[in-house]
XYZ file of C-alpha atoms in Angstrom:
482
model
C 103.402 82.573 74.010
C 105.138 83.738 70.960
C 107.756 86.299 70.469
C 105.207 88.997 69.040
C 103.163 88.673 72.559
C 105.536 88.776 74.951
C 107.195 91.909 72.625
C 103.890 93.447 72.967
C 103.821 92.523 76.586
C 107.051 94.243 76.951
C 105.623 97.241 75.457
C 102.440 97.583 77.741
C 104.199 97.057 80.881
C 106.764 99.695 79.993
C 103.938 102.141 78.851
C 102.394 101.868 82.478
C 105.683 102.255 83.882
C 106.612 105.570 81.961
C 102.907 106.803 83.049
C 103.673 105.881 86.399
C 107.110 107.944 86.785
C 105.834 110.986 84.272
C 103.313 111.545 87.058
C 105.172 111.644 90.005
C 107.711 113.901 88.258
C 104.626 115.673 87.394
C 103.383 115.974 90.997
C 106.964 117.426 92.261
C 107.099 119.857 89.303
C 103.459 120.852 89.422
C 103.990 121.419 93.512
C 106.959 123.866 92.529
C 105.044 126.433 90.175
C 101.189 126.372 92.332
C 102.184 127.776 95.133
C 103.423 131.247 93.045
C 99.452 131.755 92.651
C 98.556 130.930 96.308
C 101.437 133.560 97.919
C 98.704 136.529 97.771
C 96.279 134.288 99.532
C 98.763 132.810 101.733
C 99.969 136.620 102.486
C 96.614 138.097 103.358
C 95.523 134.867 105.576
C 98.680 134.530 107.550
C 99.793 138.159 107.517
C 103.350 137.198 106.402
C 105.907 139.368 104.724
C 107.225 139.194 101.334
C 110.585 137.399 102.519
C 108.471 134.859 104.340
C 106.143 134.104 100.806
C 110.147 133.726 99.870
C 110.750 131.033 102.644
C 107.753 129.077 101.410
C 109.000 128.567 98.250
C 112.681 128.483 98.822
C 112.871 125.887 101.851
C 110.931 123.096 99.398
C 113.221 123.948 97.089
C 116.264 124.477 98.936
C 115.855 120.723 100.095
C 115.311 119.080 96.598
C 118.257 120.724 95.419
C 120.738 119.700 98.151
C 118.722 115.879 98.728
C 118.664 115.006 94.704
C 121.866 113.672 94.278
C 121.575 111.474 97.889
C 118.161 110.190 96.804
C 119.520 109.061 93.735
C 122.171 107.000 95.559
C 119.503 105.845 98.110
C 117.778 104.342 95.355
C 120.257 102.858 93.323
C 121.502 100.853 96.696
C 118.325 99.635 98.221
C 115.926 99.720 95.595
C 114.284 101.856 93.007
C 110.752 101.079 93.798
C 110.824 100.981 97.179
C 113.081 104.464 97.365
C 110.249 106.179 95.096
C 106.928 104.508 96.859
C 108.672 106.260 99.969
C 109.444 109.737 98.735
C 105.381 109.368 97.094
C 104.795 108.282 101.028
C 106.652 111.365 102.454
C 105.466 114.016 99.738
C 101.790 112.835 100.047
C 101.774 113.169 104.331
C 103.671 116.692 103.714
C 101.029 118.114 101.535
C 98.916 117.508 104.358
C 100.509 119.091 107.335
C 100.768 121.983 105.059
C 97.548 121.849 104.199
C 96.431 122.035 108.119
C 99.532 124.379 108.707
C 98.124 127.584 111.116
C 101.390 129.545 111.179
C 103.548 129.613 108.872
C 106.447 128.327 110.827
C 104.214 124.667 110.628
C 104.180 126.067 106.549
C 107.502 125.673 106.600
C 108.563 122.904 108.328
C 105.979 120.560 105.701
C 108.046 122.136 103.118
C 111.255 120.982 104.020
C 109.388 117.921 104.218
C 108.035 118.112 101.222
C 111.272 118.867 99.350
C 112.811 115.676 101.189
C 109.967 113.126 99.844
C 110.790 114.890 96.530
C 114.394 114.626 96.423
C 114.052 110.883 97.051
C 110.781 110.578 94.586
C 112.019 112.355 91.493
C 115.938 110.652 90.886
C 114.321 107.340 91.987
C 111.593 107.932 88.821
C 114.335 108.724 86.641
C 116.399 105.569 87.600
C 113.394 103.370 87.175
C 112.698 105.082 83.592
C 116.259 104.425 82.863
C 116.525 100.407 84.042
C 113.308 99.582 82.020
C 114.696 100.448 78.894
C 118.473 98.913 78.564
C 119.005 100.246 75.132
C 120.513 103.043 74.527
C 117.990 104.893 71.519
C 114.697 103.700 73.643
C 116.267 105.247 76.830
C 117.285 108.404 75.415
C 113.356 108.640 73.750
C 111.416 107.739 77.043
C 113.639 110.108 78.968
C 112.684 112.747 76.861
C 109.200 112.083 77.163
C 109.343 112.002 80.821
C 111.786 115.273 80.730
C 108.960 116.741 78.212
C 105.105 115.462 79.613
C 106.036 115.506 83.545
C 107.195 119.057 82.718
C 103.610 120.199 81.768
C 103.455 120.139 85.616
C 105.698 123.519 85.994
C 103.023 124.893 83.091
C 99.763 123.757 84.728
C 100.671 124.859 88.650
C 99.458 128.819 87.758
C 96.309 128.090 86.108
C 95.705 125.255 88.486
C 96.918 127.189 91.849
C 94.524 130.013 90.269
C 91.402 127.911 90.061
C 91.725 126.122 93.166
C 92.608 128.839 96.430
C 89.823 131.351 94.750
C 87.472 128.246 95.163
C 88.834 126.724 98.049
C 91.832 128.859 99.997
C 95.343 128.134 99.811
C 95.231 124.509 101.314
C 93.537 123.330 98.475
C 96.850 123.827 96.337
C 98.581 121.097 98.975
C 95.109 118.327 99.370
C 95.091 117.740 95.478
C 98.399 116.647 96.029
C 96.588 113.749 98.241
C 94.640 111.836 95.417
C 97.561 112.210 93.495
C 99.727 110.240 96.003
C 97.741 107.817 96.711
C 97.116 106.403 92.968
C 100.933 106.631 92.526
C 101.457 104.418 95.829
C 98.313 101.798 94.386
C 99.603 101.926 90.965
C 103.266 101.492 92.101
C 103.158 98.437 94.074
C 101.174 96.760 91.358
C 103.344 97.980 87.917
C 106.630 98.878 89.342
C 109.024 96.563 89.120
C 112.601 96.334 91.901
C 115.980 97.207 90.530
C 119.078 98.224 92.185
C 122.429 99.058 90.917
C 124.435 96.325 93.521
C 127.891 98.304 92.905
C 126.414 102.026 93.792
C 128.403 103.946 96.296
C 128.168 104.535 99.043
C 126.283 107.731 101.034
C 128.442 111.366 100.766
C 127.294 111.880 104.215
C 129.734 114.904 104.393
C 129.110 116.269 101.001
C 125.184 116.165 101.682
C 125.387 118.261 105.024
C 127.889 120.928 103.557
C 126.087 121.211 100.734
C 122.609 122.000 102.774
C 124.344 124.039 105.158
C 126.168 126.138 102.660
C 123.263 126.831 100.380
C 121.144 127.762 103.036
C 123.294 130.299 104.318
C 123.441 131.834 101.122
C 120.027 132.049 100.679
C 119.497 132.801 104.224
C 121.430 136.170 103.545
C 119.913 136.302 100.382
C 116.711 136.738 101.847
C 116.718 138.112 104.551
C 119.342 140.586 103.902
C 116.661 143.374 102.726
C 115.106 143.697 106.156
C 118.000 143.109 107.953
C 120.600 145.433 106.511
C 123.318 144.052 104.409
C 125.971 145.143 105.885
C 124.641 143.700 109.285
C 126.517 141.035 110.992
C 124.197 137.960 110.669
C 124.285 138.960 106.919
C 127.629 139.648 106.467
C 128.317 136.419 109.066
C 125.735 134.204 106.564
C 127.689 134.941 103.708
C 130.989 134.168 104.790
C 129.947 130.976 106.353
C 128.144 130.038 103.002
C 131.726 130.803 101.004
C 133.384 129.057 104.033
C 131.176 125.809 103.662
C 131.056 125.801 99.927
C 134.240 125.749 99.696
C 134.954 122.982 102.145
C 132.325 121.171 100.022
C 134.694 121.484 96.934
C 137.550 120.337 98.948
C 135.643 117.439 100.488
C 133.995 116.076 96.877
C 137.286 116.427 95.422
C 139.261 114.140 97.430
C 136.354 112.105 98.448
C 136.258 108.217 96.987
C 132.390 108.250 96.605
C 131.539 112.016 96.114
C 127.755 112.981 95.808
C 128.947 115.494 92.814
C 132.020 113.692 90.897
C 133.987 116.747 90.446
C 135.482 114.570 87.009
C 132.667 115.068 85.146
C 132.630 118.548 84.733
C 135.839 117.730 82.296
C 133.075 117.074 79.671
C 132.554 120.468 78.176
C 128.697 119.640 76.987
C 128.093 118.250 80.827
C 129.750 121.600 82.745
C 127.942 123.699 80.175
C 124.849 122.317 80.089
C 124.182 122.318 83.696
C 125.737 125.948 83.663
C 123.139 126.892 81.439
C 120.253 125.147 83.819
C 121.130 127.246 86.524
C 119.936 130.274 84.673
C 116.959 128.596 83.842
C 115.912 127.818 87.032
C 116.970 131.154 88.511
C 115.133 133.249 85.178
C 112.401 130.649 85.050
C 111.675 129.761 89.079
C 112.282 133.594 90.132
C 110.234 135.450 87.823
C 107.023 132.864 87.941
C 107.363 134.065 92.087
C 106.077 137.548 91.178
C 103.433 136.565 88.332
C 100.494 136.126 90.362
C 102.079 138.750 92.190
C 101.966 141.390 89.512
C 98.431 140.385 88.519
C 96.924 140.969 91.852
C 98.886 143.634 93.707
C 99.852 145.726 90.645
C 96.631 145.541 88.407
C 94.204 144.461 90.685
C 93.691 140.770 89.794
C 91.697 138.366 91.766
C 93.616 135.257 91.939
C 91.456 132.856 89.690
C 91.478 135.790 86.956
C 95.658 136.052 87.996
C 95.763 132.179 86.846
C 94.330 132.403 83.795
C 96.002 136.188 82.377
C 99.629 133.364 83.237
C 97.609 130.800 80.959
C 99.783 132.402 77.874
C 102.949 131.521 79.426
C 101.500 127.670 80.336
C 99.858 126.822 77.170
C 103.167 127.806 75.282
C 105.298 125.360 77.478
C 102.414 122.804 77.477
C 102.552 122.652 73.557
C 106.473 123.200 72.704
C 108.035 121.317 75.227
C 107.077 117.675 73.270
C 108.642 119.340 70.405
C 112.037 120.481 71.958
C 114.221 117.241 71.616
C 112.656 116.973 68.003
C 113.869 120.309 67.864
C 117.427 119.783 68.618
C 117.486 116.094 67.347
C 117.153 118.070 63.882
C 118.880 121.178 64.699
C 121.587 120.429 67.308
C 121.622 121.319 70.858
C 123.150 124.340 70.555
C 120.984 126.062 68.285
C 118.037 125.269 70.257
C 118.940 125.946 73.698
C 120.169 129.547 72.287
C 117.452 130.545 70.648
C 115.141 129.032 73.777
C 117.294 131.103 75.853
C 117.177 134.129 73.699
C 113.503 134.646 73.496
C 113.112 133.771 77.280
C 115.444 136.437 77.961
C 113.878 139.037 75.718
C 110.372 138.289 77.173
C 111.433 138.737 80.337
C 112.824 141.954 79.153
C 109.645 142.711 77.676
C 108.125 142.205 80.735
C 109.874 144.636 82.978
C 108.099 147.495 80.849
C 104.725 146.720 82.151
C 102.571 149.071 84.400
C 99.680 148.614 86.292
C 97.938 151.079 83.207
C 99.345 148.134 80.751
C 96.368 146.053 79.086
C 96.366 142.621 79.085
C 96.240 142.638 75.369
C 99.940 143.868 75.233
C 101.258 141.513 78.253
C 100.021 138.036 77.594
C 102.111 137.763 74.651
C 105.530 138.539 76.226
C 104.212 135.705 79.151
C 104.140 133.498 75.893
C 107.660 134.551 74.571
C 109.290 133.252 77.697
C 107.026 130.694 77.577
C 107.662 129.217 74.572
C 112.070 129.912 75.282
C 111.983 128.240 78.331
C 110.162 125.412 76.834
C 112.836 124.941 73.976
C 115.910 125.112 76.779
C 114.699 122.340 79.864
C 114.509 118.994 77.552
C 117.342 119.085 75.492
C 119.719 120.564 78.467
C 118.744 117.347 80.387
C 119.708 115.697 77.313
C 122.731 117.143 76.670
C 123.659 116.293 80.440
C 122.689 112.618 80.160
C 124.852 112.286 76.740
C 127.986 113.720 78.114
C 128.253 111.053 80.216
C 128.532 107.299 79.906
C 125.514 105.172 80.490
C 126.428 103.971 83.556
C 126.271 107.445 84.701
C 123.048 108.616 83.236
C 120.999 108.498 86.393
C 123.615 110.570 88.194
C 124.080 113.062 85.356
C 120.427 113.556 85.245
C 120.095 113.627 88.828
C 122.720 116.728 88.567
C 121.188 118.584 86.142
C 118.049 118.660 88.142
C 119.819 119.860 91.007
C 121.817 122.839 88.744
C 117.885 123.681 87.863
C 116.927 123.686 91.448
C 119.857 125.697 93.248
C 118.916 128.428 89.943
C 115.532 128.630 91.460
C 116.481 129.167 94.873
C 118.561 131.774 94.049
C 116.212 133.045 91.153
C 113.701 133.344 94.243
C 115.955 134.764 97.105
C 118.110 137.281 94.652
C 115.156 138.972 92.459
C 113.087 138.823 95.835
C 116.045 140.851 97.377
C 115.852 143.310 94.230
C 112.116 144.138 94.698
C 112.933 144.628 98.526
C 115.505 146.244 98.551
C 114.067 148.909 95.884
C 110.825 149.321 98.308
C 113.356 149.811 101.188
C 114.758 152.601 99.002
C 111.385 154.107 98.315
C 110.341 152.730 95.022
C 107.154 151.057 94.875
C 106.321 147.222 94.279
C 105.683 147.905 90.915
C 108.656 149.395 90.144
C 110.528 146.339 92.193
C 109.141 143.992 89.776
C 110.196 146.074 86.732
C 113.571 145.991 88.010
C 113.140 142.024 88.960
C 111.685 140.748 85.519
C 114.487 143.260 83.543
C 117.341 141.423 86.190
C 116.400 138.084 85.471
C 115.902 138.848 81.373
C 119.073 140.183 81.783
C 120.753 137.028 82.996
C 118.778 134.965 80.782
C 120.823 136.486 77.709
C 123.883 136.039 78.986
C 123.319 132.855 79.440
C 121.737 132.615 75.738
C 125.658 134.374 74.339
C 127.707 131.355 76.664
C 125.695 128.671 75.206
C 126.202 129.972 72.131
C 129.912 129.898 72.473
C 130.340 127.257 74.230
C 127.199 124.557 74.466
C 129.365 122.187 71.813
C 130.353 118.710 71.375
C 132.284 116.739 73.988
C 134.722 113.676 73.625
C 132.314 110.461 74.681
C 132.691 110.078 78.160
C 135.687 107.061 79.173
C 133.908 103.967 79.796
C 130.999 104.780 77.724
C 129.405 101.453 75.783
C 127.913 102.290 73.655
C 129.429 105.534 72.871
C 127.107 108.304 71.973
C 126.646 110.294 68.770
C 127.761 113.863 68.443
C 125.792 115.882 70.981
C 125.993 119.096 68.565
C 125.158 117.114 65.242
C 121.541 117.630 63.484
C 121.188 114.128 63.744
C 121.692 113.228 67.176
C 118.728 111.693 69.339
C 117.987 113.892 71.959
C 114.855 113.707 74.165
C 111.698 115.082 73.062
């Protein structure tokens, strides 16, 4: 066989395994934006309140935040394949015990299922990505097309969600996730190939369970703090256990010898600030997609398919910049990207807190398409920026943080703008006039965070140990991923 063939056998084998870890990324990412059309549905069938649509969303989330960084380590020590065929496994058997869910404390409990097959499914696709492609350039380029094309999954769960529980009922959002699984598992043991990282720490057992603990007691105050009271004791008691734990987590990861979060690598200015700035995408992005469908059906009058499509705007715009975003800041720089990304999120969202159930759609779809089109600019280079900060040894764990940053932003996008809305009806404002004060909250926070990456989204000194050393993260002609 000559050198051209087994190049371009190289090539096709890589190919199938890119396809093969874009779409289980794209199943996890897909599973976090569909449910936000099936809450109404899920609301009127199980007669559950709006904290509980909350605990739906938040306890998948909640446990792919906290499990990331542990699934990332699983894989690394006893194999890449095998750790992501078994988080498709889990995720695909979750889907349907939610599906077949009757109450919504069965709801539930497949979600924290769910969120544990993902936390081991999406590093473990990352680290696969990442092994297959040893040199530097080629790595940076396929992560960015997995960062970019799984994304399309947060774009197409509305429309999708929309199209499926007005034909089917809210299960349906949960069984597609069936097929879905079981090509990944078919294709997987055929195309995948093992790797392992034989020097990979060991398990933060410690760090894993105060981190989980102390995360959900801040979102368990977070949420249910409107019907409770705030000032009541299990509220007041929740939050000072979560500051309690969180702390002890700090303590713990920085004396620890094989910490889940390296508490070193926030030194890197680009690393601390790009995951900074991925919280407030997640929380902006994640918390204001929770009351879309919402506002559609409850506030105008929406059915749910016709909710799906008035969100297309804000889909289609992430579906067709998000390729483009690396390119963007390959040319431009990081900074100037991200800012601007974060700018016009912010102002969209902004935008969208001055809409009415009177407002026609012809002045509303195109602020969905404003924050759209910033978020779009923000997610891929910020997991770029992350991933260059560090050296390559450390790219899976640097990515692996920066999706968890994005992740604890959504649960507390989720539980904090939910409490806003409640806590304005508990006042004796109306839903409507929650959601104005949710969307203008989280548009709110989305500047700010557009003014700190501004200031301070610049380059970093290469990480020690890095070989090869990376380019400038800030220069116009650094490779970032697309």
């Amino acid at each position: 066989m000559t050198a051209h063939e087994d190049a371009t056998r190289a090539g096709s084998s890589r190919a199938a395994l890119l396809t093969v870890t874009c779409l289980g990324q794209f199943m996890v990412l897909l599973d976090s934006t569909i449910v936000g059309a099936a809450l109404p549905d899920m609301q009127h069938r199980l007669h559950i309140q709006l904290s509980g649509l909350q605990w739906i969303v938040d306890a998948y989330v909640l446990l792919v935040a906290m499990l990331l960084l542990s699934g990332g380590v699983f894989a690394d020590r006893f194999g890449r394949k095998r750790v992501f065929l078994a988080g498709v496994a889990v995720f695909t058997v979750a889907s349907l015990l939610c599906a077949v869910a009757p109450s919504i404390g069965w709801l539930i409990t497949g979600r924290v299922v769910q969120g544990i097959g993902a936390a081991a499914l999406s590093p473990a696709s990352l680290a696969l990505l990442a092994a297959a492609y040893p040199v530097p350039q080629e790595r940076v380029k396929a992560i960015g097309l997995w960062a970019g094309y799984s994304g399309i999954g947060l774009a197409a769960g509305p429309l999708a969600g929309g199209i499926l529980v007005d034909s089917f009922g809210w299960p349906a959002i949960f069984l597609v996730n069936l097929p879905i699984g079981a090509v990944l598992l078919l294709a997987g043991l055929r195309i995948l190939g093992e790797s392992r990282n034989p020097g990979a720490p060991a398990i933060d057992i410690p760090g894993t369970v105060l981190s989980v603990l102390g995360v959900g007691a801040l979102t368990y105050g977070l949420i249910e703090g409107g019907s409770r009271g705030w000032t009541s004791p299990v509220i007041l008691g929740s939050f000072a256990a979560a500051v309690v734990l969180l702390a002890v987590f700090v303590v713990v990861e920085g004396r620890g010898s094989t910490p889940m979060l390296p508490l070193r690598l926030f030194r890197q200015r680009l690393f601390t600030v790009s995951n900074t700035a991925m919280v407030v995408v997640g929380f902006a992005l994640m918390g204001s997609a929770f009351f879309f469908s919402q506002f559609f059906v409850y506030v105008q009058g929406s059915s749910i398919l016709r909710a799906g499509l008035q969100t297309l705007p804000a889909s289609l715009a992430m579906v067709i910049v998000s390729p483009y975003a690396g390119r963007l800041a390959a040319r431009y720089g990081f900074r100037i990207v991200v800012t601007i990304g974060l700018a016009l999120a912010g102002l969209g969202l902004l935008a969208l807190g001055f809409v009415h159930a009177e407002t026609g759609y012809g002045n509303v779809w195109w602020r969905l398409a404003i924050v759209g089109i910033g978020f779009a600019l923000t997610m891929s280079p910020l997991t770029g920026a992350a991933i260059q900060a560090v050296s390559p040894q450390e790219g899976g764990l640097a990515s692996g943080i920066s999706s968890t940053t994005r992740q604890i932003g959504a649960v507390l996008g989720v539980a904090v703008l939910g409490a806003i809305v409640r806590t304005r009806e508990s006042g004796g404002a109306s839903f409507e006039a929650g959601l104005n004060s949710a969307f203008i909250a989280a548009g709110a926070v989305t500047l700010a965070g557009a003014v700190f990456a501004g200031l301070w989204l610049a380059r970093s000194k290469p990480a020690e140990a890095s070989a090869p050393r990376a380019q400038p993260t800030d220069s116009p002609t650094a490779t970032t991923p697309s």
